[in-house]
Coordinates of C-alpha atoms and ligand atoms in Angstrom, one line a residue:
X1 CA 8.8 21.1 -7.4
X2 CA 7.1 20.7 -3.9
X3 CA 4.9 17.8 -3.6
X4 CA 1.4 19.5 -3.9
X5 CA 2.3 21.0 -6.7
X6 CA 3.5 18.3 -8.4
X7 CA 0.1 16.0 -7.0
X8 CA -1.7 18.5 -9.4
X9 CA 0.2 19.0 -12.6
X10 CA 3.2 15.9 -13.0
X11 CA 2.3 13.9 -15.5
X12 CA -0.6 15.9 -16.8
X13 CA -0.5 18.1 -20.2
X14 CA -3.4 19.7 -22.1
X15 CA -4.6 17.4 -24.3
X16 CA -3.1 17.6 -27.9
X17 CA -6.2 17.8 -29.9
X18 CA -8.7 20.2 -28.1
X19 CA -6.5 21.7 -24.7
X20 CA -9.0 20.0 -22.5
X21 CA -7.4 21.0 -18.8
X22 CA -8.4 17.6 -17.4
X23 CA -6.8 14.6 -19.4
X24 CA -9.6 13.2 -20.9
X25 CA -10.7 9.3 -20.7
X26 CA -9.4 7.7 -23.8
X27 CA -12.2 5.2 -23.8
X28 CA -11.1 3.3 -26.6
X29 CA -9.3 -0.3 -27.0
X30 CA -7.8 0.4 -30.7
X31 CA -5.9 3.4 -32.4
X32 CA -5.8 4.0 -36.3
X33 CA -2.8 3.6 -38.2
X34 CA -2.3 5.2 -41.3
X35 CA 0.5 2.4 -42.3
X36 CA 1.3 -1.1 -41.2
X37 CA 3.9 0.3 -37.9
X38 CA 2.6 4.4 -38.8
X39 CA 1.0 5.2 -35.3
X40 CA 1.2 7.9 -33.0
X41 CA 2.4 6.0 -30.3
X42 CA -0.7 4.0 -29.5
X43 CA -1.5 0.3 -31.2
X44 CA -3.7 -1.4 -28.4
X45 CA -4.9 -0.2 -25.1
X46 CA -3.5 -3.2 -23.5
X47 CA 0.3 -1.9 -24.2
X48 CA -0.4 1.6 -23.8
X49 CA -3.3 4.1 -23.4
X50 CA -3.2 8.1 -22.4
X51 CA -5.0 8.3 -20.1
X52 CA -3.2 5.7 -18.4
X53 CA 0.1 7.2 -19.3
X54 CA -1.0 10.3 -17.7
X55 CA -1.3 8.2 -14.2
X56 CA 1.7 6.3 -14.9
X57 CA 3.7 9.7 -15.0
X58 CA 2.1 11.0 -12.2
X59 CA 2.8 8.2 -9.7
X60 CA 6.3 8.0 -11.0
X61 CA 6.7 11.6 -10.2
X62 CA 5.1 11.4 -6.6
X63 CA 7.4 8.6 -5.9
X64 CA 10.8 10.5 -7.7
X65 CA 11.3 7.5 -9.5
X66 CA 11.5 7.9 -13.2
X67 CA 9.0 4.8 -14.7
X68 CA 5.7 4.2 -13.4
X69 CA 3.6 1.0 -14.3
X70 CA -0.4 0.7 -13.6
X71 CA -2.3 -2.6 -12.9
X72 CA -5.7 -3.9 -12.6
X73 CA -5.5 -3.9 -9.0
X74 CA -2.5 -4.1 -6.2
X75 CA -2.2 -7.5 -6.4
X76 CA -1.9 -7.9 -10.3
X77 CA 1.4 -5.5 -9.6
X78 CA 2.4 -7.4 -6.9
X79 CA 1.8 -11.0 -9.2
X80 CA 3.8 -9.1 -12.1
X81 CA 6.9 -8.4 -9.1
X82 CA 6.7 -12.6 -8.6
X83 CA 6.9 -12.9 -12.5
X84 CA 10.5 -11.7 -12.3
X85 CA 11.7 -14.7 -10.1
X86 CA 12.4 -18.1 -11.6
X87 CA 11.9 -21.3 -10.0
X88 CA 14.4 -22.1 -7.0
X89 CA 14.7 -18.3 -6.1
X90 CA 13.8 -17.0 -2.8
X91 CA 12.2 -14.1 -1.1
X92 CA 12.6 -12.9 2.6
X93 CA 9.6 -11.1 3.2
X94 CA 7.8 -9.5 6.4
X95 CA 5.7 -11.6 8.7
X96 CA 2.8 -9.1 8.8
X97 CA 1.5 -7.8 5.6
X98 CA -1.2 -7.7 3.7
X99 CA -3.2 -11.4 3.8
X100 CA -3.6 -10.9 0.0
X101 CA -0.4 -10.9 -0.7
X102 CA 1.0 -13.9 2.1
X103 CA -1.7 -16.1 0.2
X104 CA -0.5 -14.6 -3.6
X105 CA 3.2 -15.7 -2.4
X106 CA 2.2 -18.9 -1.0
X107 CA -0.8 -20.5 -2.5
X108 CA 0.5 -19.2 -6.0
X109 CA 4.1 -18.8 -6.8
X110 CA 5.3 -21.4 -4.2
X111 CA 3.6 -23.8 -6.4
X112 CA 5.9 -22.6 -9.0
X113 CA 9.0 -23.0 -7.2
X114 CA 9.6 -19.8 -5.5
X115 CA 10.0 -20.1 -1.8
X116 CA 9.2 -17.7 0.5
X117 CA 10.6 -16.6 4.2
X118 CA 8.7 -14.6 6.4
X119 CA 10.9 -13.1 9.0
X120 CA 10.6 -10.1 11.9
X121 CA 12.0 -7.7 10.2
X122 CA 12.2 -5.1 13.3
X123 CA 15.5 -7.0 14.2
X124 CA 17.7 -6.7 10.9
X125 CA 19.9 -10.0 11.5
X126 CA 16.8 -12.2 11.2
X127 CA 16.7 -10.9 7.4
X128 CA 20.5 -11.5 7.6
X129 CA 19.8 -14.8 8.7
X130 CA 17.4 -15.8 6.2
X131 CA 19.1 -15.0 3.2
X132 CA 20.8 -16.9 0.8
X133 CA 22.7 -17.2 -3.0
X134 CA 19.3 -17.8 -4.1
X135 CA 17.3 -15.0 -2.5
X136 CA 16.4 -12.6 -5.4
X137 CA 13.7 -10.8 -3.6
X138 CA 13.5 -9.0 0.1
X139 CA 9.4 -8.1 0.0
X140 CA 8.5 -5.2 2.9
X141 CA 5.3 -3.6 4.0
X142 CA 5.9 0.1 6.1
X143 CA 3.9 0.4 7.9
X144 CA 2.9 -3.0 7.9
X145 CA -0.6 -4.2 7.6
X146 CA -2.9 -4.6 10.1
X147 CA 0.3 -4.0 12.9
X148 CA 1.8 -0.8 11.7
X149 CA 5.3 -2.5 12.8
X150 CA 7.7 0.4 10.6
X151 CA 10.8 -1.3 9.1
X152 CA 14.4 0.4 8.2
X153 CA 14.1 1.1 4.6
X154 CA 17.7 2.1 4.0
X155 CA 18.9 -0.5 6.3
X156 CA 17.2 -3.3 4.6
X157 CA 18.3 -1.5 0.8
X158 CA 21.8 -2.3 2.3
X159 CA 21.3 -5.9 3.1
X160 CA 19.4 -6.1 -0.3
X161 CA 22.7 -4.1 -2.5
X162 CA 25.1 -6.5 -0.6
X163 CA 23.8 -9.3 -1.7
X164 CA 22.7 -8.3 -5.1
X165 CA 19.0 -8.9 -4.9
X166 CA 16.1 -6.7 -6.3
X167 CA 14.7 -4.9 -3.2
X168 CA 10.6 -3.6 -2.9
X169 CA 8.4 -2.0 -0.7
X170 CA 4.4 -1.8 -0.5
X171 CA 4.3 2.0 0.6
X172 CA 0.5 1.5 0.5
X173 CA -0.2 2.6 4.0
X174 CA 1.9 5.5 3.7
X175 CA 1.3 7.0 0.5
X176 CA 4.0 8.7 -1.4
X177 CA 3.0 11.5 0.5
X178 CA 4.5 10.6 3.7
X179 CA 7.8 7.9 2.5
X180 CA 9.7 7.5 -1.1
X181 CA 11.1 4.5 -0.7
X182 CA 13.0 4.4 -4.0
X183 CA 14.2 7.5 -2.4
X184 CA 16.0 5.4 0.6
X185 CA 17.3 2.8 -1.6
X186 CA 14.3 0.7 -3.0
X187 CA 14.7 -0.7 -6.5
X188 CA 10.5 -1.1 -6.6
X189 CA 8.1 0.7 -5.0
X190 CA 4.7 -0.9 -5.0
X191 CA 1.0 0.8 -4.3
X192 CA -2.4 -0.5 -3.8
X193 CA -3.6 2.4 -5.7
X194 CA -7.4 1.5 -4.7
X195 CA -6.3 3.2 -0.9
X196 CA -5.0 6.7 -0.6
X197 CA -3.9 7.4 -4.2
X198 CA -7.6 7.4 -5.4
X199 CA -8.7 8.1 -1.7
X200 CA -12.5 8.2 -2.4
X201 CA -13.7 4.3 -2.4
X202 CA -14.3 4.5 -5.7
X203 CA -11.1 2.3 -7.9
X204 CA -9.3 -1.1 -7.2
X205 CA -5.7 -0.4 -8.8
X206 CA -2.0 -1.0 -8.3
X207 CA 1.0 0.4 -9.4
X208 CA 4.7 0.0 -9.5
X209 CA 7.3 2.9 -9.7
X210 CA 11.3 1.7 -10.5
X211 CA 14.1 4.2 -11.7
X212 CA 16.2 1.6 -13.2
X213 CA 15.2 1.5 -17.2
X214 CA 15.7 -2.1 -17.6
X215 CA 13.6 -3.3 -14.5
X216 CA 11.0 -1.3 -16.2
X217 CA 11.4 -2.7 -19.4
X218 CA 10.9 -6.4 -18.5
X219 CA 8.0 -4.9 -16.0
X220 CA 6.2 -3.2 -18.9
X221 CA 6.7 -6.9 -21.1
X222 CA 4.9 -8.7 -18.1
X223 CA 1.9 -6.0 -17.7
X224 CA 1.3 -6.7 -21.4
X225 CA 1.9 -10.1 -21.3
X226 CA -0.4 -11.1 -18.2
X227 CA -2.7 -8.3 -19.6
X228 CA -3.9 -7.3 -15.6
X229 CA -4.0 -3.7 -17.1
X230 CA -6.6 -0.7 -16.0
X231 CA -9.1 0.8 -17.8
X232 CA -9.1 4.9 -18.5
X233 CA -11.8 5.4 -16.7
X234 CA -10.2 4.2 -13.0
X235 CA -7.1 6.0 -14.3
X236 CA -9.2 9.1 -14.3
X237 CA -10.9 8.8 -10.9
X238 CA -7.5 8.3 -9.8
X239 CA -6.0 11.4 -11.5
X240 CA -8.7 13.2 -9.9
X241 CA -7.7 11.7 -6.5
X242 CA -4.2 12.5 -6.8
X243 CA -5.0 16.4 -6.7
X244 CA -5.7 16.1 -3.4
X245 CA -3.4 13.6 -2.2
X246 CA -1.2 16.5 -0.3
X247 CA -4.6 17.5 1.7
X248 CA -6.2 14.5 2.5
X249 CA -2.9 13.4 3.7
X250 CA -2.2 15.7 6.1
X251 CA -6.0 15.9 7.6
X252 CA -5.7 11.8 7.7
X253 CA -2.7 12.1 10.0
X254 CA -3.9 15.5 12.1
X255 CA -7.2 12.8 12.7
X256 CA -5.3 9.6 13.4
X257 CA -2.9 11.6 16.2
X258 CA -6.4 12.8 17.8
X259 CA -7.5 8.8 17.7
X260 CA -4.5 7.7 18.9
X261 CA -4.2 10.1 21.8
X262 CA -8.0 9.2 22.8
X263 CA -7.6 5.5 22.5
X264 CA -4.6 5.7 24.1
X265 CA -6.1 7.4 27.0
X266 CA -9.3 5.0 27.2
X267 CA -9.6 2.4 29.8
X268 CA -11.2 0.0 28.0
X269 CA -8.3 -0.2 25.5
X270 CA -5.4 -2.4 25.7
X271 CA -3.1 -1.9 23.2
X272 CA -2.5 0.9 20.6
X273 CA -0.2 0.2 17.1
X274 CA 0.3 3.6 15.5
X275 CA 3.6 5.0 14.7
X276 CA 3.3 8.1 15.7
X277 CA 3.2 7.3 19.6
X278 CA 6.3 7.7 21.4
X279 CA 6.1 3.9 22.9
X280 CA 5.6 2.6 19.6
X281 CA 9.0 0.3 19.5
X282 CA 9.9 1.5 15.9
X283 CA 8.7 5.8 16.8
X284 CA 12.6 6.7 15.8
X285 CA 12.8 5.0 12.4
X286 CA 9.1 6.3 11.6
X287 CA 10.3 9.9 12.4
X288 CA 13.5 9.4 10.5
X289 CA 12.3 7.7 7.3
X290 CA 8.3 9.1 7.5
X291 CA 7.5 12.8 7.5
X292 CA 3.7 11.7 9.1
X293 CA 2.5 9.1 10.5
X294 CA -0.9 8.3 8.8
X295 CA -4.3 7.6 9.6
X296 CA -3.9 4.0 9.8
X297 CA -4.4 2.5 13.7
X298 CA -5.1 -0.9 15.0
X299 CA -5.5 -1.8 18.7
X300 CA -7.3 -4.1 21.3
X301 CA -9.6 -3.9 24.2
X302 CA -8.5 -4.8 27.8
X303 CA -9.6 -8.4 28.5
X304 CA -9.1 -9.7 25.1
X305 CA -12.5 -10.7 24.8
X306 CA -13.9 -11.7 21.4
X307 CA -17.7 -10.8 22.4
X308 CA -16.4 -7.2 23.4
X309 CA -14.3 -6.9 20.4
X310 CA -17.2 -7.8 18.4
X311 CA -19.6 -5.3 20.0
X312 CA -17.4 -2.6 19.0
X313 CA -17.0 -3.9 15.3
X314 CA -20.9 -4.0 14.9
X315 CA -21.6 -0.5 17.3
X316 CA -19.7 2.3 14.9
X317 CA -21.9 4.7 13.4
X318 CA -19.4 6.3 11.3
X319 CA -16.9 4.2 11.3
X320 CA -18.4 1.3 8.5
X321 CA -17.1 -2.2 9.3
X322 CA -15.9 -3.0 5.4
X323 CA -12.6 -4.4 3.9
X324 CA -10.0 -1.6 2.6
X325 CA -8.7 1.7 3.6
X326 CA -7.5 5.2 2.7
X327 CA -11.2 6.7 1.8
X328 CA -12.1 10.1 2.9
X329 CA -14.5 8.2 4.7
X330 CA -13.5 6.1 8.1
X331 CA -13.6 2.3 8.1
X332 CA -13.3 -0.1 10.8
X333 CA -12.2 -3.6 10.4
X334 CA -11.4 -7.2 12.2
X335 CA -8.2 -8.2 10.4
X336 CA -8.4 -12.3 11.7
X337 CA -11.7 -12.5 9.8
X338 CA -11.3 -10.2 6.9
X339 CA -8.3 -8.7 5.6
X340 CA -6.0 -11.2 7.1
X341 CA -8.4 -14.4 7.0
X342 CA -5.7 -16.5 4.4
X343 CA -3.2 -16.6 7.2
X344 CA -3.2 -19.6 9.1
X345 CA -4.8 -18.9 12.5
X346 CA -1.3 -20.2 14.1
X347 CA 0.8 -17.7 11.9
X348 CA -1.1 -14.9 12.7
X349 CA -0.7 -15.3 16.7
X350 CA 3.1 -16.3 16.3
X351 CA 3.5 -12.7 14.4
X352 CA 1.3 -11.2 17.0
X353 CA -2.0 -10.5 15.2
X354 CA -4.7 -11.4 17.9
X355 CA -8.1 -12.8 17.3
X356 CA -9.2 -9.5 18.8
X357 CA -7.4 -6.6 17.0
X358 CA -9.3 -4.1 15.4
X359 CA -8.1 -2.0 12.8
X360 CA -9.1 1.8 11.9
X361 CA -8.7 3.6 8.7
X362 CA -9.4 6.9 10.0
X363 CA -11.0 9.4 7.5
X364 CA -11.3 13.0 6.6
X365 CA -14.4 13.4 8.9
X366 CA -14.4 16.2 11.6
X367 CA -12.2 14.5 14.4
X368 CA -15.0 15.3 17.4
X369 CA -17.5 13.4 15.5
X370 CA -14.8 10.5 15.1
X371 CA -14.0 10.5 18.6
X372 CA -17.5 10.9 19.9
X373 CA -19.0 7.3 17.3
X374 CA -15.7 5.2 19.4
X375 CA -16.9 6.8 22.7
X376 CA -20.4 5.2 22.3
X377 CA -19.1 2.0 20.6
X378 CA -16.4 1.5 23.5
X379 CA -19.3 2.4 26.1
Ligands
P1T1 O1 -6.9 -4.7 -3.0 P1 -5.7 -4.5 -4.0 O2 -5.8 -3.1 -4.7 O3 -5.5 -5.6 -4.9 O4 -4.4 -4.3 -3.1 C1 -3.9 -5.3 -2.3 C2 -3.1 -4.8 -1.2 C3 -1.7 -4.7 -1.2 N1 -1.0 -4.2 -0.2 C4 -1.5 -3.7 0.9 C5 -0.7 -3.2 2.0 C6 -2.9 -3.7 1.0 O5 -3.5 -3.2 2.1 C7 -3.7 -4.3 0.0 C8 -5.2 -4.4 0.1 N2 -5.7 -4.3 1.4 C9 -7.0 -4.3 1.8 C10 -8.0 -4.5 1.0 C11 -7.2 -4.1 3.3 O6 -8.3 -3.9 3.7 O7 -6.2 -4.3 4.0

């Protein structure tokens, strides 16, 4: 089955009881049992509920992996990843990613014993290099958040298979639309589902989507253990989201190549991080391992001026200054002060995130009227 096809029907059936078209929101925490252990598959919305299981099937199909796992938001499914690891294992990870989850790895599991290595991960032997007997974890981001640096998913699944660790990626940015990870040799692929998947600024969720049965076994005991579960309602919104994942996809990347190009082209602007650009240093792995290129771009204005940067961050008129990504709507952002404020200041300028870089999540909107709101601000 093609992908838009399966973004409207995987996972979905009529309902059972009445052939509603639309899987209905199961509102309910408790299911009746005729004996002690007689149930129709449901004891406790917790463990399981339909409507839920309708989105779990779903994902797992838009990500051609054969379990998908919901959670309260994309960090709860990151925190249950970190509630495999013992203490005394190790993770290599990406330098750039998500602030949220640098500060989950190190304010939170390293007090449990984990320990974590952040490496460049565009030059493969410093994940070589960082590895060890104990490392039971290699953690990506592509593309990464704010820089859009793409890493080699099948290159890194190699270096993960040889030395027997569990290997994930946060496909966030790209959606399932554009990358399968598991596809390329991931054993977990992770989703802030509050981004594209629900796509209208309306959910906070996370999911996880494994193939191998008993990863998802022990994944299912932790989301039922540590309870960070959705309700049906968000796993409606998000089934209605997912309809027109295939659409909004391809409009977000058509948009972000006309942004881009007209940044790009500015003289104002300094420098421009989107994939899709033929001088971006990882172009060829995006084209082999991505079939877009996304509406995600950050960049920076000539001078490196905080005060100009600022002025643009407060002068959008479509473009809202807010936190988050992957709405129909565009959003513009300062990653050093918001999304990426729990890095140390230091860290963030070794990896290359400047004081100054802006990041865009550009939207569905008609691409003139895009352009014409950065013109003004950049004026
Ligand atoms: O916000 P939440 O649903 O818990 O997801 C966390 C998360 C995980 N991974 C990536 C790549 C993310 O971008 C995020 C959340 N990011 C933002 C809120 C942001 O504006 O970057």
């Amino acid at each position: 089955m093609k992908f838009g096809t399966k973004a409207i029907h995987a996972g979905v059936e009529p309902d059972p009881t009445t052939g509603a078209i639309m899987t209905p929101i199961y509102q309910t925490s408790t299911y009746v049992q005729a004996a002690p252990g007689d149930h129709k598959g449901y004891e406790y919305s917790r463990t399981h509920n339909p409507t839920r299981t309708a989105l779990q099937n779903a994902l797992a199909a838009l990500e051609n992996g054969r379990h998908g796992l919901c959670f309260a938001t994309g960090m709860a499914s990151i925190d249950a990843i970190c509630k495999l690891l013992k203490p005394g294992d190790e993770v290599v990870s990406t330098n750039d990613l998500y602030g949220g989850t640098y500060r989950l790895f190190t304010k939170i599991f390293e007090g449990y014993g984990v320990k974590f290595r952040f490496v460049d991960m565009g030059d493969l032997r410093n994940v070589e290099e960082a590895m060890t007997p104990n490392t039971k974890l290699i953690w990506t981001e592509t593309p990464t958040n704010p820089l859009l640096r793409i890493v080699d998913i099948a290159a890194l699944a190699a270096i993960a298979k040889k030395h027997g660790c569990l290997f994930g990626v946060d496909n966030t940015f790209a959606s399932p639309y554009l990358q399968n990870p598991l596809d390329l040799g991931a054993d977990l692929v992770m989703h802030s589902v509050t981004k594209y998947l629900g796509g209208h600024s309306d959910v906070v969720m996370g999911a996880l989507v494994v193939n191998d049965d008993a990863l998802a076994e022990r994944l299912a005991f932790i989301q039922n253990s540590s309870g960070a579960t959705p309700g049906p309602m968000d796993c409606f919104l998000v089934l209605r989201g997912l309809k027109t994942l295939h659409l909004r996809m391809q409009r977000h990347c058509e948009n972000g190549r006309v942004i881009a190009d007209y940044l790009t082209s500015h003289p104002k602007v300094d420098k421009v991080y989107w994939p899709g650009l033929p001088t971006h240093p990882n172009h060829e792995v995006a084209k082999r391992q991505m079939r877009g290129f996304g509406g995600m771009i950050s960049f920076t204005l000539k001078g490196d001026s905080m005060d100009d940067a600022k002025r643009v961050l407060s002068s959008t008129k479509l473009f809202s200054l807010a936190e988050s990504l992957g709405g129909v709507e565009s959003l513009l952002g300062h990653p050093a002060s918001m999304t990426h404020a729990s890095i140390p200041r230091e860290e963030r300028l070794r990896n290359g995130l400047a004081d100054t870089l802006i990041r865009l999540s550009v939207g569905l909107e008609d691409a003139e009227d895009l352009v014409e709101d950065l013109r003004q601000a950049l004026g």
